[in-house]
Amino acid sequence: MKRSELRENIFKLLFMAQFNSQEEMPEQLRLYFEAAQQGREDVVCGRDPSREEEDYMEAKYSRICEKLPEIDAFLNRISVGWKTSRMNKVDLTILRLAVYEMQYDEEVPTAVAINEAVELAKRFGGEDSTSFVNGILGKAAREQDREQ
């Protein structure tokens, strides 16, 4: 499975988490991967993931969830006039994933995280999602450069 497909699946898992309790998510993850094994392309991006790929997606999903308070605090600080509580859930999920990759995942260059987020916004977001996500992440990148 390509990295972009792995990322899209992680995006979908993060999106699901906004509508399920923490206690429900292990079962939701199981159902998601079960759908993948059944070849449900309407649910899962890419081919049937290997056990290793499922483990990777679940682990990254968990690491992002652990960092959500810090990620949301960062987004609230840099997004003037847009608190995370007011953002649409698709854009917020894309931003959370990208900020995690920019700040905590050393394997993903900042430019790649931004480009992949914009692609997710084109595919899943609304009319203004692409420019909104790109603008917030551009500001996040500049802020990150200042902090280093």
PDB file of C-alpha atoms in Angstrom:
ATOM      1  CA  MET A   1       0.000   0.000   0.000  1.00  0.00           C
ATOM      2  CA  LYS A   2       1.329   3.450  -0.905  1.00  0.00           C
ATOM      3  CA  ARG A   3       2.026   5.987   1.853  1.00  0.00           C
ATOM      4  CA  SER A   4      -0.742   8.236   0.531  1.00  0.00           C
ATOM      5  CA  GLU A   5      -3.191   5.321   0.838  1.00  0.00           C
ATOM      6  CA  LEU A   6      -2.016   4.591   4.373  1.00  0.00           C
ATOM      7  CA  ARG A   7      -2.462   8.286   5.189  1.00  0.00           C
ATOM      8  CA  GLU A   8      -5.978   8.347   3.719  1.00  0.00           C
ATOM      9  CA  ASN A   9      -6.947   5.348   5.837  1.00  0.00           C
ATOM     10  CA  ILE A  10      -5.528   7.001   8.955  1.00  0.00           C
ATOM     11  CA  PHE A  11      -7.524  10.128   8.058  1.00  0.00           C
ATOM     12  CA  LYS A  12     -10.681   8.000   7.896  1.00  0.00           C
ATOM     13  CA  LEU A  13      -9.920   6.408  11.275  1.00  0.00           C
ATOM     14  CA  LEU A  14      -9.369   9.838  12.846  1.00  0.00           C
ATOM     15  CA  PHE A  15     -12.577  11.107  11.287  1.00  0.00           C
ATOM     16  CA  MET A  16     -14.500   8.131  12.704  1.00  0.00           C
ATOM     17  CA  ALA A  17     -13.134   8.859  16.171  1.00  0.00           C
ATOM     18  CA  GLN A  18     -15.043  12.147  16.241  1.00  0.00           C
ATOM     19  CA  PHE A  19     -18.331  10.230  16.148  1.00  0.00           C
ATOM     20  CA  ASN A  20     -17.487   7.339  18.474  1.00  0.00           C
ATOM     21  CA  SER A  21     -16.425   7.189  22.091  1.00  0.00           C
ATOM     22  CA  GLN A  22     -12.908   6.135  22.996  1.00  0.00           C
ATOM     23  CA  GLU A  23     -14.345   2.887  24.327  1.00  0.00           C
ATOM     24  CA  GLU A  24     -16.017   2.154  20.977  1.00  0.00           C
ATOM     25  CA  MET A  25     -12.969   2.788  18.820  1.00  0.00           C
ATOM     26  CA  PRO A  26     -11.261  -0.617  19.223  1.00  0.00           C
ATOM     27  CA  GLU A  27     -14.400  -2.257  17.822  1.00  0.00           C
ATOM     28  CA  GLN A  28     -14.663   0.396  15.103  1.00  0.00           C
ATOM     29  CA  LEU A  29     -11.034  -0.244  14.110  1.00  0.00           C
ATOM     30  CA  ARG A  30     -11.737  -3.982  13.954  1.00  0.00           C
ATOM     31  CA  LEU A  31     -14.782  -3.377  11.736  1.00  0.00           C
ATOM     32  CA  TYR A  32     -12.798  -1.017   9.507  1.00  0.00           C
ATOM     33  CA  PHE A  33     -10.030  -3.551   8.919  1.00  0.00           C
ATOM     34  CA  GLU A  34     -12.601  -6.303   8.456  1.00  0.00           C
ATOM     35  CA  ALA A  35     -14.176  -4.202   5.682  1.00  0.00           C
ATOM     36  CA  ALA A  36     -10.729  -3.924   4.110  1.00  0.00           C
ATOM     37  CA  GLN A  37     -10.306  -7.688   4.153  1.00  0.00           C
ATOM     38  CA  GLN A  38     -13.658  -8.004   2.399  1.00  0.00           C
ATOM     39  CA  GLY A  39     -12.432  -5.685  -0.357  1.00  0.00           C
ATOM     40  CA  ARG A  40     -14.848  -2.868   0.539  1.00  0.00           C
ATOM     41  CA  GLU A  41     -13.250  -0.086  -1.503  1.00  0.00           C
ATOM     42  CA  ASP A  42     -16.180   2.171  -0.579  1.00  0.00           C
ATOM     43  CA  VAL A  43     -14.796   2.137   2.979  1.00  0.00           C
ATOM     44  CA  VAL A  44     -11.056   1.509   2.789  1.00  0.00           C
ATOM     45  CA  CYS A  45      -8.537   3.187   0.505  1.00  0.00           C
ATOM     46  CA  GLY A  46      -6.290   0.906  -1.510  1.00  0.00           C
ATOM     47  CA  ARG A  47      -5.953  -2.829  -1.583  1.00  0.00           C
ATOM     48  CA  ASP A  48      -6.477  -5.198   1.329  1.00  0.00           C
ATOM     49  CA  PRO A  49      -3.843  -4.042   3.852  1.00  0.00           C
ATOM     50  CA  SER A  50      -1.355  -6.522   5.240  1.00  0.00           C
ATOM     51  CA  ARG A  51      -1.264  -7.164   8.989  1.00  0.00           C
ATOM     52  CA  GLU A  52       1.875  -4.993   9.119  1.00  0.00           C
ATOM     53  CA  GLU A  53       0.053  -2.116   7.375  1.00  0.00           C
ATOM     54  CA  GLU A  54      -2.930  -2.464   9.717  1.00  0.00           C
ATOM     55  CA  ASP A  55      -0.552  -2.329  12.687  1.00  0.00           C
ATOM     56  CA  TYR A  56       1.137   0.763  11.222  1.00  0.00           C
ATOM     57  CA  MET A  57      -2.203   2.541  10.679  1.00  0.00           C
ATOM     58  CA  GLU A  58      -3.493   1.651  14.131  1.00  0.00           C
ATOM     59  CA  ALA A  59      -0.252   2.713  15.814  1.00  0.00           C
ATOM     60  CA  LYS A  60      -0.109   6.058  13.999  1.00  0.00           C
ATOM     61  CA  TYR A  61      -3.805   6.643  14.714  1.00  0.00           C
ATOM     62  CA  SER A  62      -3.120   6.016  18.434  1.00  0.00           C
ATOM     63  CA  ARG A  63      -0.074   8.307  18.496  1.00  0.00           C
ATOM     64  CA  ILE A  64      -2.096  11.111  16.882  1.00  0.00           C
ATOM     65  CA  CYS A  65      -4.927  10.642  19.385  1.00  0.00           C
ATOM     66  CA  GLU A  66      -2.419  10.932  22.238  1.00  0.00           C
ATOM     67  CA  LYS A  67      -1.206  14.262  20.842  1.00  0.00           C
ATOM     68  CA  LEU A  68      -4.658  15.742  20.066  1.00  0.00           C
ATOM     69  CA  PRO A  69      -4.662  18.161  23.019  1.00  0.00           C
ATOM     70  CA  GLU A  70      -1.311  19.624  21.915  1.00  0.00           C
ATOM     71  CA  ILE A  71      -2.287  19.612  18.237  1.00  0.00           C
ATOM     72  CA  ASP A  72      -5.611  21.338  18.916  1.00  0.00           C
ATOM     73  CA  ALA A  73      -3.944  23.910  21.187  1.00  0.00           C
ATOM     74  CA  PHE A  74      -1.464  24.667  18.402  1.00  0.00           C
ATOM     75  CA  LEU A  75      -4.246  24.958  15.801  1.00  0.00           C
ATOM     76  CA  ASN A  76      -6.273  27.229  18.085  1.00  0.00           C
ATOM     77  CA  ARG A  77      -3.220  29.457  18.572  1.00  0.00           C
ATOM     78  CA  ILE A  78      -2.359  29.868  14.887  1.00  0.00           C
ATOM     79  CA  SER A  79      -5.787  29.908  13.223  1.00  0.00           C
ATOM     80  CA  VAL A  80      -7.021  33.434  13.740  1.00  0.00           C
ATOM     81  CA  GLY A  81     -10.812  33.544  13.885  1.00  0.00           C
ATOM     82  CA  TRP A  82     -11.133  29.765  13.574  1.00  0.00           C
ATOM     83  CA  LYS A  83     -11.089  27.682  16.720  1.00  0.00           C
ATOM     84  CA  THR A  84     -11.097  23.924  16.328  1.00  0.00           C
ATOM     85  CA  SER A  85     -14.614  23.830  17.790  1.00  0.00           C
ATOM     86  CA  ARG A  86     -15.866  25.861  14.782  1.00  0.00           C
ATOM     87  CA  MET A  87     -13.987  24.022  12.026  1.00  0.00           C
ATOM     88  CA  ASN A  88     -15.813  21.474   9.946  1.00  0.00           C
ATOM     89  CA  LYS A  89     -14.858  17.953  10.936  1.00  0.00           C
ATOM     90  CA  VAL A  90     -13.246  16.991   7.636  1.00  0.00           C
ATOM     91  CA  ASP A  91     -10.933  20.018   7.603  1.00  0.00           C
ATOM     92  CA  LEU A  92     -10.144  19.583  11.296  1.00  0.00           C
ATOM     93  CA  THR A  93      -9.234  15.929  10.789  1.00  0.00           C
ATOM     94  CA  ILE A  94      -6.983  16.771   7.843  1.00  0.00           C
ATOM     95  CA  LEU A  95      -5.282  19.526   9.852  1.00  0.00           C
ATOM     96  CA  ARG A  96      -4.765  17.264  12.868  1.00  0.00           C
ATOM     97  CA  LEU A  97      -3.135  14.595  10.732  1.00  0.00           C
ATOM     98  CA  ALA A  98      -0.896  17.087   8.923  1.00  0.00           C
ATOM     99  CA  VAL A  99       0.162  18.943  12.079  1.00  0.00           C
ATOM    100  CA  TYR A 100       1.007  15.625  13.713  1.00  0.00           C
ATOM    101  CA  GLU A 101       3.183  14.711  10.739  1.00  0.00           C
ATOM    102  CA  MET A 102       4.815  18.136  10.680  1.00  0.00           C
ATOM    103  CA  GLN A 103       5.593  18.253  14.392  1.00  0.00           C
ATOM    104  CA  TYR A 104       5.985  14.666  15.548  1.00  0.00           C
ATOM    105  CA  ASP A 105       6.699  12.367  12.579  1.00  0.00           C
ATOM    106  CA  GLU A 106      10.310  12.789  11.510  1.00  0.00           C
ATOM    107  CA  GLU A 107       9.790  10.466   8.524  1.00  0.00           C
ATOM    108  CA  VAL A 108       7.425  12.945   6.826  1.00  0.00           C
ATOM    109  CA  PRO A 109       8.889  16.197   5.464  1.00  0.00           C
ATOM    110  CA  THR A 110       6.766  19.287   6.117  1.00  0.00           C
ATOM    111  CA  ALA A 111       6.191  19.921   2.404  1.00  0.00           C
ATOM    112  CA  VAL A 112       4.918  16.357   1.948  1.00  0.00           C
ATOM    113  CA  ALA A 113       2.571  16.662   4.954  1.00  0.00           C
ATOM    114  CA  ILE A 114       1.116  19.886   3.516  1.00  0.00           C
ATOM    115  CA  ASN A 115       0.810  18.533  -0.034  1.00  0.00           C
ATOM    116  CA  GLU A 116      -0.895  15.337   1.142  1.00  0.00           C
ATOM    117  CA  ALA A 117      -3.265  17.352   3.353  1.00  0.00           C
ATOM    118  CA  VAL A 118      -4.246  19.537   0.397  1.00  0.00           C
ATOM    119  CA  GLU A 119      -4.908  16.392  -1.660  1.00  0.00           C
ATOM    120  CA  LEU A 120      -7.143  15.012   1.116  1.00  0.00           C
ATOM    121  CA  ALA A 121      -8.963  18.363   1.243  1.00  0.00           C
ATOM    122  CA  LYS A 122      -9.557  18.219  -2.527  1.00  0.00           C
ATOM    123  CA  ARG A 123     -10.957  14.722  -2.248  1.00  0.00           C
ATOM    124  CA  PHE A 124     -13.010  14.924   0.957  1.00  0.00           C
ATOM    125  CA  GLY A 125     -13.448  18.596   1.802  1.00  0.00           C
ATOM    126  CA  GLY A 126     -15.853  21.280   0.789  1.00  0.00           C
ATOM    127  CA  GLU A 127     -15.522  24.076  -1.724  1.00  0.00           C
ATOM    128  CA  ASP A 128     -13.149  26.157   0.428  1.00  0.00           C
ATOM    129  CA  SER A 129     -11.335  23.306   2.167  1.00  0.00           C
ATOM    130  CA  THR A 130      -8.272  23.276  -0.062  1.00  0.00           C
ATOM    131  CA  SER A 131      -7.425  26.942   0.475  1.00  0.00           C
ATOM    132  CA  PHE A 132      -8.373  26.789   4.172  1.00  0.00           C
ATOM    133  CA  VAL A 133      -6.165  23.759   4.871  1.00  0.00           C
ATOM    134  CA  ASN A 134      -3.305  25.139   2.782  1.00  0.00           C
ATOM    135  CA  GLY A 135      -3.481  28.512   4.553  1.00  0.00           C
ATOM    136  CA  ILE A 136      -3.521  27.071   8.064  1.00  0.00           C
ATOM    137  CA  LEU A 137      -0.704  24.643   7.302  1.00  0.00           C
ATOM    138  CA  GLY A 138       1.367  27.350   5.640  1.00  0.00           C
ATOM    139  CA  LYS A 139       1.082  29.367   8.844  1.00  0.00           C
ATOM    140  CA  ALA A 140       1.875  26.221  10.861  1.00  0.00           C
ATOM    141  CA  ALA A 141       5.038  25.664   8.816  1.00  0.00           C
ATOM    142  CA  ARG A 142       6.179  29.270   9.328  1.00  0.00           C
ATOM    143  CA  GLU A 143       5.466  28.972  13.063  1.00  0.00           C
ATOM    144  CA  GLN A 144       7.393  25.712  13.207  1.00  0.00           C
ATOM    145  CA  ASP A 145      10.370  27.317  11.449  1.00  0.00           C
ATOM    146  CA  ARG A 146      10.372  30.161  13.995  1.00  0.00           C
ATOM    147  CA  GLU A 147      10.327  27.723  16.915  1.00  0.00           C
ATOM    148  CA  GLN A 148      13.335  25.758  15.626  1.00  0.00           C
TER     149      GLN A 148
END
